[in-house]
mmCIF file of C-alpha atoms and ligand atoms in Angstrom:
data_model
loop_
_atom_site.group_PDB
_atom_site.id
_atom_site.type_symbol
_atom_site.label_atom_id
_atom_site.label_comp_id
_atom_site.label_asym_id
_atom_site.label_seq_id
_atom_site.Cartn_x
_atom_site.Cartn_y
_atom_site.Cartn_z
ATOM 1 C CA MET A 1 17.585 13.225 -7.256
ATOM 2 C CA ASP A 2 15.557 10.466 -6.611
ATOM 3 C CA PHE A 3 12.063 9.417 -7.184
ATOM 4 C CA ILE A 4 12.551 7.265 -3.123
ATOM 5 C CA ASP A 5 16.172 7.572 -1.961
ATOM 6 C CA LEU A 6 17.069 4.220 -0.841
ATOM 7 C CA LYS A 7 20.636 4.923 -1.256
ATOM 8 C CA THR A 8 20.519 7.445 1.337
ATOM 9 C CA GLN A 9 18.649 5.358 3.590
ATOM 10 C CA TYR A 10 20.889 1.914 2.843
ATOM 11 C CA GLN A 11 23.754 4.445 4.728
ATOM 12 C CA ARG A 12 22.156 6.008 7.323
ATOM 13 C CA TYR A 13 21.174 2.229 8.967
ATOM 14 C CA LYS A 14 24.201 0.440 7.208
ATOM 15 C CA THR A 15 25.794 -0.284 11.320
ATOM 16 C CA GLU A 16 22.639 -1.311 12.235
ATOM 17 C CA ILE A 17 21.871 -2.971 9.247
ATOM 18 C CA HIS A 18 25.187 -5.163 8.692
ATOM 19 C CA GLU A 19 24.818 -6.048 11.956
ATOM 20 C CA GLU A 20 21.591 -7.342 12.128
ATOM 21 C CA LEU A 21 22.329 -9.402 9.385
ATOM 22 C CA GLU A 22 24.873 -11.429 10.639
ATOM 23 C CA ASN A 23 23.078 -11.885 13.569
ATOM 24 C CA VAL A 24 20.483 -14.310 10.921
ATOM 25 C CA MET A 25 23.977 -15.542 9.029
ATOM 26 C CA THR A 26 25.915 -16.774 11.918
ATOM 27 C CA ALA A 27 23.121 -17.857 14.047
ATOM 28 C CA ALA A 28 21.852 -19.977 10.030
ATOM 29 C CA ALA A 29 17.979 -19.764 11.504
ATOM 30 C CA PHE A 30 16.521 -18.081 7.522
ATOM 31 C CA ILE A 31 13.505 -19.482 8.172
ATOM 32 C CA LYS A 32 11.060 -18.445 10.929
ATOM 33 C CA GLY A 33 14.198 -18.161 13.200
ATOM 34 C CA PRO A 34 13.554 -15.668 15.951
ATOM 35 C CA ALA A 35 14.509 -12.337 13.946
ATOM 36 C CA LEU A 36 10.887 -13.048 12.296
ATOM 37 C CA LYS A 37 9.682 -13.501 15.575
ATOM 38 C CA ARG A 38 10.843 -10.363 17.179
ATOM 39 C CA PHE A 39 10.223 -8.330 14.165
ATOM 40 C CA GLU A 40 6.414 -9.836 14.388
ATOM 41 C CA THR A 41 6.508 -8.814 17.866
ATOM 42 C CA GLU A 42 7.530 -5.549 16.860
ATOM 43 C CA LEU A 43 4.935 -4.749 13.893
ATOM 44 C CA LYS A 44 2.314 -5.751 15.972
ATOM 45 C CA ALA A 45 3.322 -3.423 19.120
ATOM 46 C CA HIS A 46 3.790 -0.280 16.621
ATOM 47 C CA SER A 47 1.125 -1.422 14.630
ATOM 48 C CA THR A 48 -1.699 -1.728 16.850
ATOM 49 C CA ALA A 49 -2.797 -4.790 15.795
ATOM 50 C CA THR A 50 -4.054 -7.949 18.132
ATOM 51 C CA HIS A 51 -1.798 -10.032 15.131
ATOM 52 C CA ALA A 52 0.656 -9.006 12.740
ATOM 53 C CA ILE A 53 1.653 -11.880 10.545
ATOM 54 C CA GLY A 54 5.191 -11.524 8.135
ATOM 55 C CA CYS A 55 4.681 -12.989 5.001
ATOM 56 C CA SER A 56 6.295 -13.665 1.178
ATOM 57 C CA SER A 57 4.584 -10.013 -0.454
ATOM 58 C CA GLY A 58 1.580 -7.456 0.073
ATOM 59 C CA THR A 59 -0.004 -9.245 -2.653
ATOM 60 C CA ASP A 60 0.348 -12.960 -0.816
ATOM 61 C CA ALA A 61 -1.191 -11.317 2.310
ATOM 62 C CA ILE A 62 -4.082 -10.134 0.020
ATOM 63 C CA LEU A 63 -4.725 -13.413 -1.103
ATOM 64 C CA LEU A 64 -3.811 -15.043 2.565
ATOM 65 C CA GLY A 65 -6.674 -12.564 3.740
ATOM 66 C CA LEU A 66 -8.907 -13.961 1.079
ATOM 67 C CA LEU A 67 -7.902 -17.322 1.217
ATOM 68 C CA ALA A 68 -8.945 -16.921 5.265
ATOM 69 C CA MET A 69 -12.059 -15.821 4.538
ATOM 70 C CA ASP A 70 -12.988 -18.795 2.840
ATOM 71 C CA VAL A 71 -13.571 -16.928 -0.298
ATOM 72 C CA LYS A 72 -14.470 -19.135 -3.511
ATOM 73 C CA PRO A 73 -15.344 -19.457 -7.114
ATOM 74 C CA GLY A 74 -17.840 -17.297 -8.036
ATOM 75 C CA ASP A 75 -18.003 -14.943 -5.503
ATOM 76 C CA GLU A 76 -17.400 -11.273 -5.717
ATOM 77 C CA VAL A 77 -15.635 -8.741 -3.807
ATOM 78 C CA LEU A 78 -15.374 -4.656 -3.682
ATOM 79 C CA ILE A 79 -12.986 -3.220 -4.859
ATOM 80 C CA PRO A 80 -11.665 0.543 -6.490
ATOM 81 C CA ASP A 81 -11.300 0.570 -10.392
ATOM 82 C CA PHE A 82 -7.893 2.529 -9.087
ATOM 83 C CA THR A 83 -5.290 0.139 -7.667
ATOM 84 C CA PHE A 84 -2.521 -1.152 -8.767
ATOM 85 C CA PHE A 85 -3.631 -4.943 -10.085
ATOM 86 C CA ALA A 86 -2.584 -7.160 -8.108
ATOM 87 C CA THR A 87 -5.542 -6.031 -4.901
ATOM 88 C CA ALA A 88 -8.020 -7.643 -8.600
ATOM 89 C CA GLU A 89 -5.352 -10.191 -9.249
ATOM 90 C CA MET A 90 -5.260 -12.439 -6.263
ATOM 91 C CA VAL A 91 -9.396 -12.308 -6.011
ATOM 92 C CA ARG A 92 -9.193 -13.488 -9.468
ATOM 93 C CA LEU A 93 -6.434 -16.234 -9.020
ATOM 94 C CA ILE A 94 -8.468 -17.895 -6.682
ATOM 95 C CA GLY A 95 -12.208 -17.592 -9.269
ATOM 96 C CA ALA A 96 -13.639 -14.929 -7.520
ATOM 97 C CA VAL A 97 -15.322 -11.688 -9.215
ATOM 98 C CA PRO A 98 -13.006 -8.849 -8.318
ATOM 99 C CA VAL A 99 -16.167 -5.778 -8.772
ATOM 100 C CA PHE A 100 -14.881 -2.681 -9.745
ATOM 101 C CA VAL A 101 -16.211 -0.053 -7.406
ATOM 102 C CA ASP A 102 -15.710 4.230 -8.601
ATOM 103 C CA ILE A 103 -13.199 5.956 -6.394
ATOM 104 C CA ASP A 104 -13.426 9.653 -4.720
ATOM 105 C CA PRO A 105 -11.906 12.360 -7.132
ATOM 106 C CA SER A 106 -10.159 14.010 -4.468
ATOM 107 C CA THR A 107 -9.078 11.597 -1.864
ATOM 108 C CA TYR A 108 -8.708 9.235 -5.295
ATOM 109 C CA ASN A 109 -9.735 6.315 -2.425
ATOM 110 C CA ILE A 110 -13.202 3.920 -3.023
ATOM 111 C CA ASP A 111 -15.728 6.080 -3.060
ATOM 112 C CA PRO A 112 -18.792 4.567 -0.240
ATOM 113 C CA ALA A 113 -21.345 6.332 -1.372
ATOM 114 C CA LYS A 114 -21.337 4.301 -4.675
ATOM 115 C CA ILE A 115 -20.489 0.621 -3.020
ATOM 116 C CA PRO A 116 -24.212 -0.075 -2.353
ATOM 117 C CA GLU A 117 -25.115 -0.597 -5.604
ATOM 118 C CA GLN A 118 -22.932 -2.832 -6.375
ATOM 119 C CA ILE A 119 -23.467 -5.460 -3.363
ATOM 120 C CA THR A 120 -25.397 -8.664 -5.301
ATOM 121 C CA ASN A 121 -25.988 -12.077 -3.626
ATOM 122 C CA SER A 122 -23.289 -13.051 -4.511
ATOM 123 C CA THR A 123 -21.188 -10.273 -3.077
ATOM 124 C CA VAL A 124 -18.927 -11.649 -0.070
ATOM 125 C CA GLY A 125 -16.573 -9.386 1.084
ATOM 126 C CA ILE A 126 -15.135 -5.451 0.702
ATOM 127 C CA MET A 127 -11.014 -4.634 0.050
ATOM 128 C CA PRO A 128 -10.603 -0.637 0.077
ATOM 129 C CA VAL A 129 -7.524 0.231 -0.917
ATOM 130 C CA SER A 130 -5.735 2.253 0.800
ATOM 131 C CA LEU A 131 -4.021 4.891 -1.582
ATOM 132 C CA TYR A 132 -0.801 7.058 -1.930
ATOM 133 C CA GLY A 133 -0.333 6.523 1.766
ATOM 134 C CA GLN A 134 -3.844 7.454 3.542
ATOM 135 C CA CYS A 135 -6.595 5.458 4.840
ATOM 136 C CA ALA A 136 -9.865 4.991 2.566
ATOM 137 C CA ASP A 137 -13.245 5.268 4.632
ATOM 138 C CA MET A 138 -13.107 2.585 7.033
ATOM 139 C CA ASP A 139 -15.713 3.643 9.086
ATOM 140 C CA THR A 140 -18.445 4.198 6.275
ATOM 141 C CA ILE A 141 -16.939 1.270 4.691
ATOM 142 C CA ASN A 142 -17.301 -1.080 8.358
ATOM 143 C CA GLU A 143 -20.885 0.006 8.772
ATOM 144 C CA ILE A 144 -21.909 -0.090 4.935
ATOM 145 C CA ALA A 145 -20.774 -4.123 5.301
ATOM 146 C CA SER A 146 -22.747 -4.379 8.446
ATOM 147 C CA SER A 147 -25.918 -5.142 8.375
ATOM 148 C CA PRO A 148 -25.174 -7.225 4.568
ATOM 149 C CA GLY A 149 -22.622 -9.648 6.546
ATOM 150 C CA LEU A 150 -19.724 -9.268 4.658
ATOM 151 C CA TRP A 151 -15.784 -8.886 5.796
ATOM 152 C CA VAL A 152 -13.390 -6.074 5.685
ATOM 153 C CA LEU A 153 -9.412 -6.361 4.090
ATOM 154 C CA GLU A 154 -8.047 -3.345 3.877
ATOM 155 C CA ASP A 155 -5.288 -3.518 1.088
ATOM 156 C CA GLY A 156 -2.084 -0.874 2.742
ATOM 157 C CA ALA A 157 -0.164 -1.463 0.996
ATOM 158 C CA GLN A 158 0.435 1.474 0.565
ATOM 159 C CA SER A 159 -0.308 3.051 4.320
ATOM 160 C CA TYR A 160 1.516 1.349 6.478
ATOM 161 C CA GLY A 161 1.790 3.504 9.594
ATOM 162 C CA ALA A 162 -1.995 6.018 8.854
ATOM 163 C CA THR A 163 -3.747 6.981 10.886
ATOM 164 C CA TYR A 164 -7.855 7.226 10.234
ATOM 165 C CA LYS A 165 -9.636 8.519 13.388
ATOM 166 C CA GLY A 166 -6.222 8.492 15.588
ATOM 167 C CA ARG A 167 -6.327 4.545 14.707
ATOM 168 C CA LYS A 168 -3.783 2.545 12.545
ATOM 169 C CA SER A 169 -3.897 1.521 8.959
ATOM 170 C CA GLY A 170 -3.882 -2.932 9.855
ATOM 171 C CA SER A 171 -6.268 -2.667 12.054
ATOM 172 C CA LEU A 172 -9.095 -0.253 10.697
ATOM 173 C CA SER A 173 -10.845 -3.353 9.498
ATOM 174 C CA LEU A 174 -11.579 -7.579 10.709
ATOM 175 C CA LEU A 175 -8.476 -7.999 8.553
ATOM 176 C CA GLY A 176 -5.678 -5.724 6.730
ATOM 177 C CA ALA A 177 -2.732 -6.497 4.407
ATOM 178 C CA THR A 178 0.193 -4.990 3.585
ATOM 179 C CA SER A 179 3.855 -4.270 1.815
ATOM 180 C CA PHE A 180 7.258 -4.277 2.909
ATOM 181 C CA PHE A 181 8.025 -3.768 -1.297
ATOM 182 C CA PRO A 182 10.962 -1.649 -1.149
ATOM 183 C CA ALA A 183 9.551 0.966 -2.180
ATOM 184 C CA LYS A 184 6.758 1.348 -0.390
ATOM 185 C CA PRO A 185 7.046 2.933 2.639
ATOM 186 C CA LEU A 186 7.922 0.449 5.254
ATOM 187 C CA GLY A 187 10.065 -1.291 2.553
ATOM 188 C CA CYS A 188 13.013 -3.864 3.151
ATOM 189 C CA TYR A 189 15.508 -5.188 0.218
ATOM 190 C CA GLY A 190 12.974 -7.821 -1.534
ATOM 191 C CA ASP A 191 9.604 -8.636 -0.906
ATOM 192 C CA GLY A 192 7.251 -8.852 2.083
ATOM 193 C CA GLY A 193 4.056 -8.203 3.230
ATOM 194 C CA ALA A 194 2.070 -8.571 6.236
ATOM 195 C CA VAL A 195 -1.885 -9.775 7.616
ATOM 196 C CA PHE A 196 -2.987 -7.368 10.261
ATOM 197 C CA THR A 197 -6.518 -8.705 12.442
ATOM 198 C CA SER A 198 -7.794 -8.960 15.245
ATOM 199 C CA ASP A 199 -9.505 -12.644 15.081
ATOM 200 C CA ASP A 200 -7.634 -15.194 16.983
ATOM 201 C CA GLU A 201 -9.255 -17.825 14.602
ATOM 202 C CA LEU A 202 -8.352 -15.677 11.429
ATOM 203 C CA ALA A 203 -5.197 -15.363 12.448
ATOM 204 C CA ASP A 204 -3.959 -19.379 13.871
ATOM 205 C CA ARG A 205 -6.211 -19.655 10.005
ATOM 206 C CA ILE A 206 -3.865 -17.083 8.084
ATOM 207 C CA ARG A 207 -0.329 -18.455 9.856
ATOM 208 C CA VAL A 208 -1.268 -22.661 8.973
ATOM 209 C CA TYR A 209 -2.498 -20.921 4.466
ATOM 210 C CA LEU A 210 0.940 -19.110 4.504
ATOM 211 C CA ASN A 211 3.196 -22.442 5.551
ATOM 212 C CA HIS A 212 1.246 -24.539 2.877
ATOM 213 C CA GLY A 213 -1.731 -26.007 5.091
ATOM 214 C CA GLN A 214 0.303 -27.033 7.481
ATOM 215 C CA VAL A 215 -1.242 -27.640 10.927
ATOM 216 C CA GLU A 216 0.950 -30.287 12.141
ATOM 217 C CA ARG A 217 5.366 -30.848 11.019
ATOM 218 C CA TYR A 218 4.310 -32.777 7.324
ATOM 219 C CA LYS A 219 0.261 -32.601 8.145
ATOM 220 C CA HIS A 220 -1.415 -30.781 5.638
ATOM 221 C CA ALA A 221 -4.835 -29.736 6.229
ATOM 222 C CA GLN A 222 -5.122 -27.174 3.549
ATOM 223 C CA ILE A 223 -4.065 -26.079 0.246
ATOM 224 C CA GLY A 224 -1.756 -23.432 0.882
ATOM 225 C CA ILE A 225 1.150 -20.928 -0.143
ATOM 226 C CA ASN A 226 4.837 -20.450 0.460
ATOM 227 C CA GLY A 227 3.940 -17.512 1.785
ATOM 228 C CA ARG A 228 6.660 -16.884 4.533
ATOM 229 C CA LEU A 229 8.537 -13.934 5.026
ATOM 230 C CA ASP A 230 11.994 -14.703 5.254
ATOM 231 C CA SER A 231 14.292 -13.814 8.766
ATOM 232 C CA LEU A 232 17.379 -11.838 6.634
ATOM 233 C CA GLN A 233 13.323 -9.766 5.414
ATOM 234 C CA ALA A 234 12.559 -9.435 9.089
ATOM 235 C CA ALA A 235 15.917 -8.106 10.046
ATOM 236 C CA ILE A 236 16.188 -5.527 7.699
ATOM 237 C CA LEU A 237 12.421 -4.778 8.356
ATOM 238 C CA SER A 238 12.880 -4.335 12.341
ATOM 239 C CA VAL A 239 15.954 -2.163 12.041
ATOM 240 C CA LYS A 240 14.157 0.377 9.778
ATOM 241 C CA LEU A 241 11.155 0.225 11.322
ATOM 242 C CA ARG A 242 12.647 2.113 15.176
ATOM 243 C CA HIS A 243 13.082 5.317 12.562
ATOM 244 C CA PHE A 244 9.747 4.653 10.281
ATOM 245 C CA ASP A 245 8.263 7.818 12.776
ATOM 246 C CA GLU A 246 11.135 9.935 11.711
ATOM 247 C CA GLU A 247 10.888 9.451 8.728
ATOM 248 C CA THR A 248 7.467 9.955 8.296
ATOM 249 C CA GLU A 249 7.363 13.242 10.024
ATOM 250 C CA ALA A 250 9.952 14.047 7.073
ATOM 251 C CA LYS A 251 8.227 13.050 5.046
ATOM 252 C CA GLN A 252 5.074 15.777 6.537
ATOM 253 C CA GLN A 253 7.547 17.721 5.927
ATOM 254 C CA VAL A 254 8.211 17.375 2.691
ATOM 255 C CA ALA A 255 4.783 17.591 2.148
ATOM 256 C CA SER A 256 3.691 20.811 3.298
ATOM 257 C CA TRP A 257 6.898 22.558 1.322
ATOM 258 C CA TYR A 258 5.325 20.712 -1.960
ATOM 259 C CA SER A 259 1.445 21.077 -0.441
ATOM 260 C CA GLU A 260 2.048 25.142 0.202
ATOM 261 C CA ARG A 261 4.307 26.565 -2.901
ATOM 262 C CA LEU A 262 2.337 24.009 -5.760
ATOM 263 C CA ARG A 263 -1.258 25.107 -4.482
ATOM 264 C CA ASP A 264 -2.099 27.508 -6.655
ATOM 265 C CA HIS A 265 -0.685 26.339 -9.520
ATOM 266 C CA VAL A 266 -1.917 22.158 -9.510
ATOM 267 C CA GLN A 267 -4.800 20.493 -7.265
ATOM 268 C CA ILE A 268 -2.175 19.498 -4.340
ATOM 269 C CA PRO A 269 -3.287 15.677 -2.659
ATOM 270 C CA VAL A 270 -6.277 16.292 -0.747
ATOM 271 C CA VAL A 271 -5.440 14.302 3.467
ATOM 272 C CA GLU A 272 -8.291 14.382 4.989
ATOM 273 C CA ASP A 273 -8.799 15.637 8.347
ATOM 274 C CA HIS A 274 -9.612 12.648 10.158
ATOM 275 C CA ASN A 275 -6.265 11.095 7.957
ATOM 276 C CA ARG A 276 -2.575 11.109 8.596
ATOM 277 C CA SER A 277 -1.052 9.970 5.380
ATOM 278 C CA VAL A 278 3.132 8.277 5.170
ATOM 279 C CA TRP A 279 2.961 9.754 1.916
ATOM 280 C CA ALA A 280 3.851 6.712 0.119
ATOM 281 C CA GLN A 281 3.219 8.728 -3.266
ATOM 282 C CA TYR A 282 2.800 12.627 -3.706
ATOM 283 C CA THR A 283 0.220 13.004 -6.170
ATOM 284 C CA ILE A 284 -0.660 15.472 -8.845
ATOM 285 C CA ARG A 285 -3.029 16.636 -10.874
ATOM 286 C CA VAL A 286 -1.492 17.775 -14.548
ATOM 287 C CA PRO A 287 -3.671 17.697 -18.420
ATOM 288 C CA ASN A 288 -0.633 18.223 -19.754
ATOM 289 C CA ARG A 289 0.900 15.240 -18.266
ATOM 290 C CA ALA A 290 3.329 14.105 -21.018
ATOM 291 C CA GLN A 291 4.094 16.917 -21.355
ATOM 292 C CA VAL A 292 4.968 17.694 -17.769
ATOM 293 C CA GLN A 293 6.841 14.625 -17.435
ATOM 294 C CA ALA A 294 8.954 15.050 -19.969
ATOM 295 C CA SER A 295 9.724 18.339 -19.725
ATOM 296 C CA LEU A 296 10.670 17.769 -15.381
ATOM 297 C CA LYS A 297 13.087 14.795 -17.145
ATOM 298 C CA GLU A 298 14.844 16.342 -19.188
ATOM 299 C CA LYS A 299 16.151 18.731 -16.133
ATOM 300 C CA GLY A 300 16.813 15.931 -13.684
ATOM 301 C CA ILE A 301 13.539 14.993 -11.831
ATOM 302 C CA PRO A 302 12.213 11.383 -12.105
ATOM 303 C CA THR A 303 7.956 11.501 -11.531
ATOM 304 C CA ALA A 304 6.552 8.314 -11.692
ATOM 305 C CA VAL A 305 1.980 7.425 -13.052
ATOM 306 C CA HIS A 306 -0.002 4.896 -10.407
ATOM 307 C CA TYR A 307 -1.273 4.165 -12.412
ATOM 308 C CA PRO A 308 -2.148 5.174 -16.184
ATOM 309 C CA ILE A 309 -4.593 2.172 -16.520
ATOM 310 C CA PRO A 310 -7.353 1.245 -14.285
ATOM 311 C CA LEU A 311 -8.471 -2.082 -13.868
ATOM 312 C CA HIS A 312 -11.661 -2.701 -15.826
ATOM 313 C CA ARG A 313 -9.154 -1.082 -18.450
ATOM 314 C CA GLN A 314 -6.578 -3.820 -17.589
ATOM 315 C CA GLU A 315 -6.833 -6.298 -20.995
ATOM 316 C CA ALA A 316 -6.632 -9.450 -18.321
ATOM 317 C CA LEU A 317 -10.331 -7.870 -16.624
ATOM 318 C CA VAL A 318 -11.381 -6.482 -19.867
ATOM 319 C CA ASP A 319 -14.052 -9.736 -20.087
ATOM 320 C CA LEU A 320 -15.800 -7.896 -17.016
ATOM 321 C CA GLY A 321 -17.383 -5.517 -19.001
ATOM 322 C CA GLY A 322 -16.950 -2.678 -17.514
ATOM 323 C CA THR A 323 -16.717 1.061 -19.667
ATOM 324 C CA ASP A 324 -15.531 4.826 -18.291
ATOM 325 C CA GLU A 325 -18.422 5.659 -17.941
ATOM 326 C CA GLN A 326 -19.462 3.219 -15.509
ATOM 327 C CA PHE A 327 -16.421 4.228 -13.478
ATOM 328 C CA PRO A 328 -15.767 8.840 -14.930
ATOM 329 C CA VAL A 329 -13.466 9.504 -11.896
ATOM 330 C CA ALA A 330 -10.916 6.398 -11.636
ATOM 331 C CA THR A 331 -11.205 7.214 -15.637
ATOM 332 C CA LYS A 332 -10.314 10.518 -15.318
ATOM 333 C CA ALA A 333 -7.720 9.815 -13.068
ATOM 334 C CA SER A 334 -5.899 8.468 -14.635
ATOM 335 C CA ALA A 335 -4.952 10.235 -17.388
ATOM 336 C CA GLU A 336 -4.211 12.749 -15.003
ATOM 337 C CA VAL A 337 -2.589 11.979 -12.005
ATOM 338 C CA MET A 338 1.808 12.046 -11.235
ATOM 339 C CA SER A 339 3.538 11.879 -9.182
ATOM 340 C CA LEU A 340 6.260 14.104 -7.546
ATOM 341 C CA PRO A 341 9.744 12.422 -5.888
ATOM 342 C CA MET A 342 8.893 12.024 -1.835
ATOM 343 C CA HIS A 343 10.913 10.432 0.213
ATOM 344 C CA PRO A 344 12.209 11.665 4.288
ATOM 345 C CA PHE A 345 16.206 13.310 2.957
ATOM 346 C CA LEU A 346 14.551 15.896 0.511
ATOM 347 C CA THR A 347 15.422 19.089 1.211
ATOM 348 C CA GLU A 348 13.885 22.086 1.080
ATOM 349 C CA GLU A 349 16.243 23.650 -2.479
ATOM 350 C CA GLU A 350 14.977 19.887 -3.830
ATOM 351 C CA VAL A 351 11.145 20.756 -3.225
ATOM 352 C CA ASP A 352 12.055 24.101 -3.913
ATOM 353 C CA SER A 353 13.640 22.800 -8.056
ATOM 354 C CA VAL A 354 10.867 20.257 -8.612
ATOM 355 C CA VAL A 355 8.494 22.998 -8.332
ATOM 356 C CA THR A 356 10.335 25.847 -10.541
ATOM 357 C CA ALA A 357 10.075 22.917 -12.525
ATOM 358 C CA VAL A 358 6.532 22.113 -12.546
ATOM 359 C CA ILE A 359 5.139 25.321 -12.425
ATOM 360 C CA ASP A 360 7.591 25.900 -15.631
ATOM 361 C CA ALA A 361 6.324 23.263 -17.602
ATOM 362 C CA ILE A 362 2.605 24.058 -17.045
ATOM 363 C CA ALA A 363 3.186 27.983 -18.513
ATOM 364 C CA GLN A 364 4.546 25.486 -21.480
ATOM 365 C CA GLY A 365 1.155 23.464 -21.685
HETATM 366 C C1 PLP B 401 2.325 -2.848 -3.909
HETATM 367 C C2 PLP B 401 0.734 -3.054 -3.971
HETATM 368 C C3 PLP B 401 0.342 -4.509 -3.719
HETATM 369 C C4 PLP B 401 1.050 -5.301 -4.049
HETATM 370 O O1 PLP B 401 2.424 -5.757 -2.729
HETATM 371 P P1 PLP B 401 3.420 -6.183 -3.254
HETATM 372 O O2 PLP B 401 4.628 -6.293 -1.987
HETATM 373 O O3 PLP B 401 4.857 -5.692 -4.250
HETATM 374 O O4 PLP B 401 3.548 -7.970 -3.287
HETATM 375 C C5 PLP B 401 -1.166 -4.872 -3.684
HETATM 376 N N1 PLP B 401 -1.344 -3.125 -3.958
HETATM 377 C C6 PLP B 401 -0.937 -2.135 -4.597
HETATM 378 C C7 PLP B 401 -2.552 -1.075 -3.522
HETATM 379 C C8 PLP B 401 0.429 -1.664 -3.739
HETATM 380 O O5 PLP B 401 0.575 -0.845 -3.906
#
């Protein structure tokens, strides 16, 4: 059994993918070619964002957002303590200070109630993460941000296609970032990402920053990066986007099979009524995690932990001085969360076998 089955996905779309790749290679338009333009148009329509800008990775999407907002050394950016490292990493890379906020125990997203106490005169923005495929509480966060005049950038690396109160991830705040890393809900065959915004001027700035700060050929107005999405990846993404809604629908079915069968045995994922998850992960909580993982592994069932170390404990960030006592919810979650195989091609029988293995392993513990 695969944790995320990219092999089956490839076999299903193989003919379409090869055709699109051949078009790019025949035209030899690898950088900023028509395949990229087309994908950006499709992404814009699908995401409902005013601007959808392809870029080199989810990490670079975050960096581009921070650059476009002119974040300076010493500026503070509020982020959840429980996320993939890149969220904090890009803030730190440009010399700004990631300030951690504890999470909600049922959704694992940033707890809006704990944001105000972390706002100082140096705070410039909030970067909520829409973890495991479910959007953070974006309206509440936007409202908290509005009176001190902070910007909000949604790290939607795991939530492309998710909806919040009927609106799409990426278009819920001033800026959104997503990732097309192969295992993400919409994945390419390498690295890729996108930035979303409804602000025309910001969109222009992002396009300049991702192309070496270049405003005209060989005229550089800014210090930027080489942050472009290449045409081969864009071509693959165009194919995958055609099938995305159908895959997401199939994952809803898989998630409900899991939840029906597991709800009396473990803490299952909580999706709030106003949210629709894209199930980047199906994550449960088990107190005896190492044992459960080992037991599943013996039966050929892969699991993963997202994430075993909260940010305040990361070696590269410990100098910021965060303690377990300040972030009790994130600290506890990092010790207990475990993700089960989740992809659109799982059958009910396979889900049953995973569920039986989980229940057996818990009983042993
Ligand atoms: C994957 C991920 C990123 C980074 O995306 P890449 O495309 O791998 O650079 C950033 N934030 C979160 C929450 C992620 O899950």
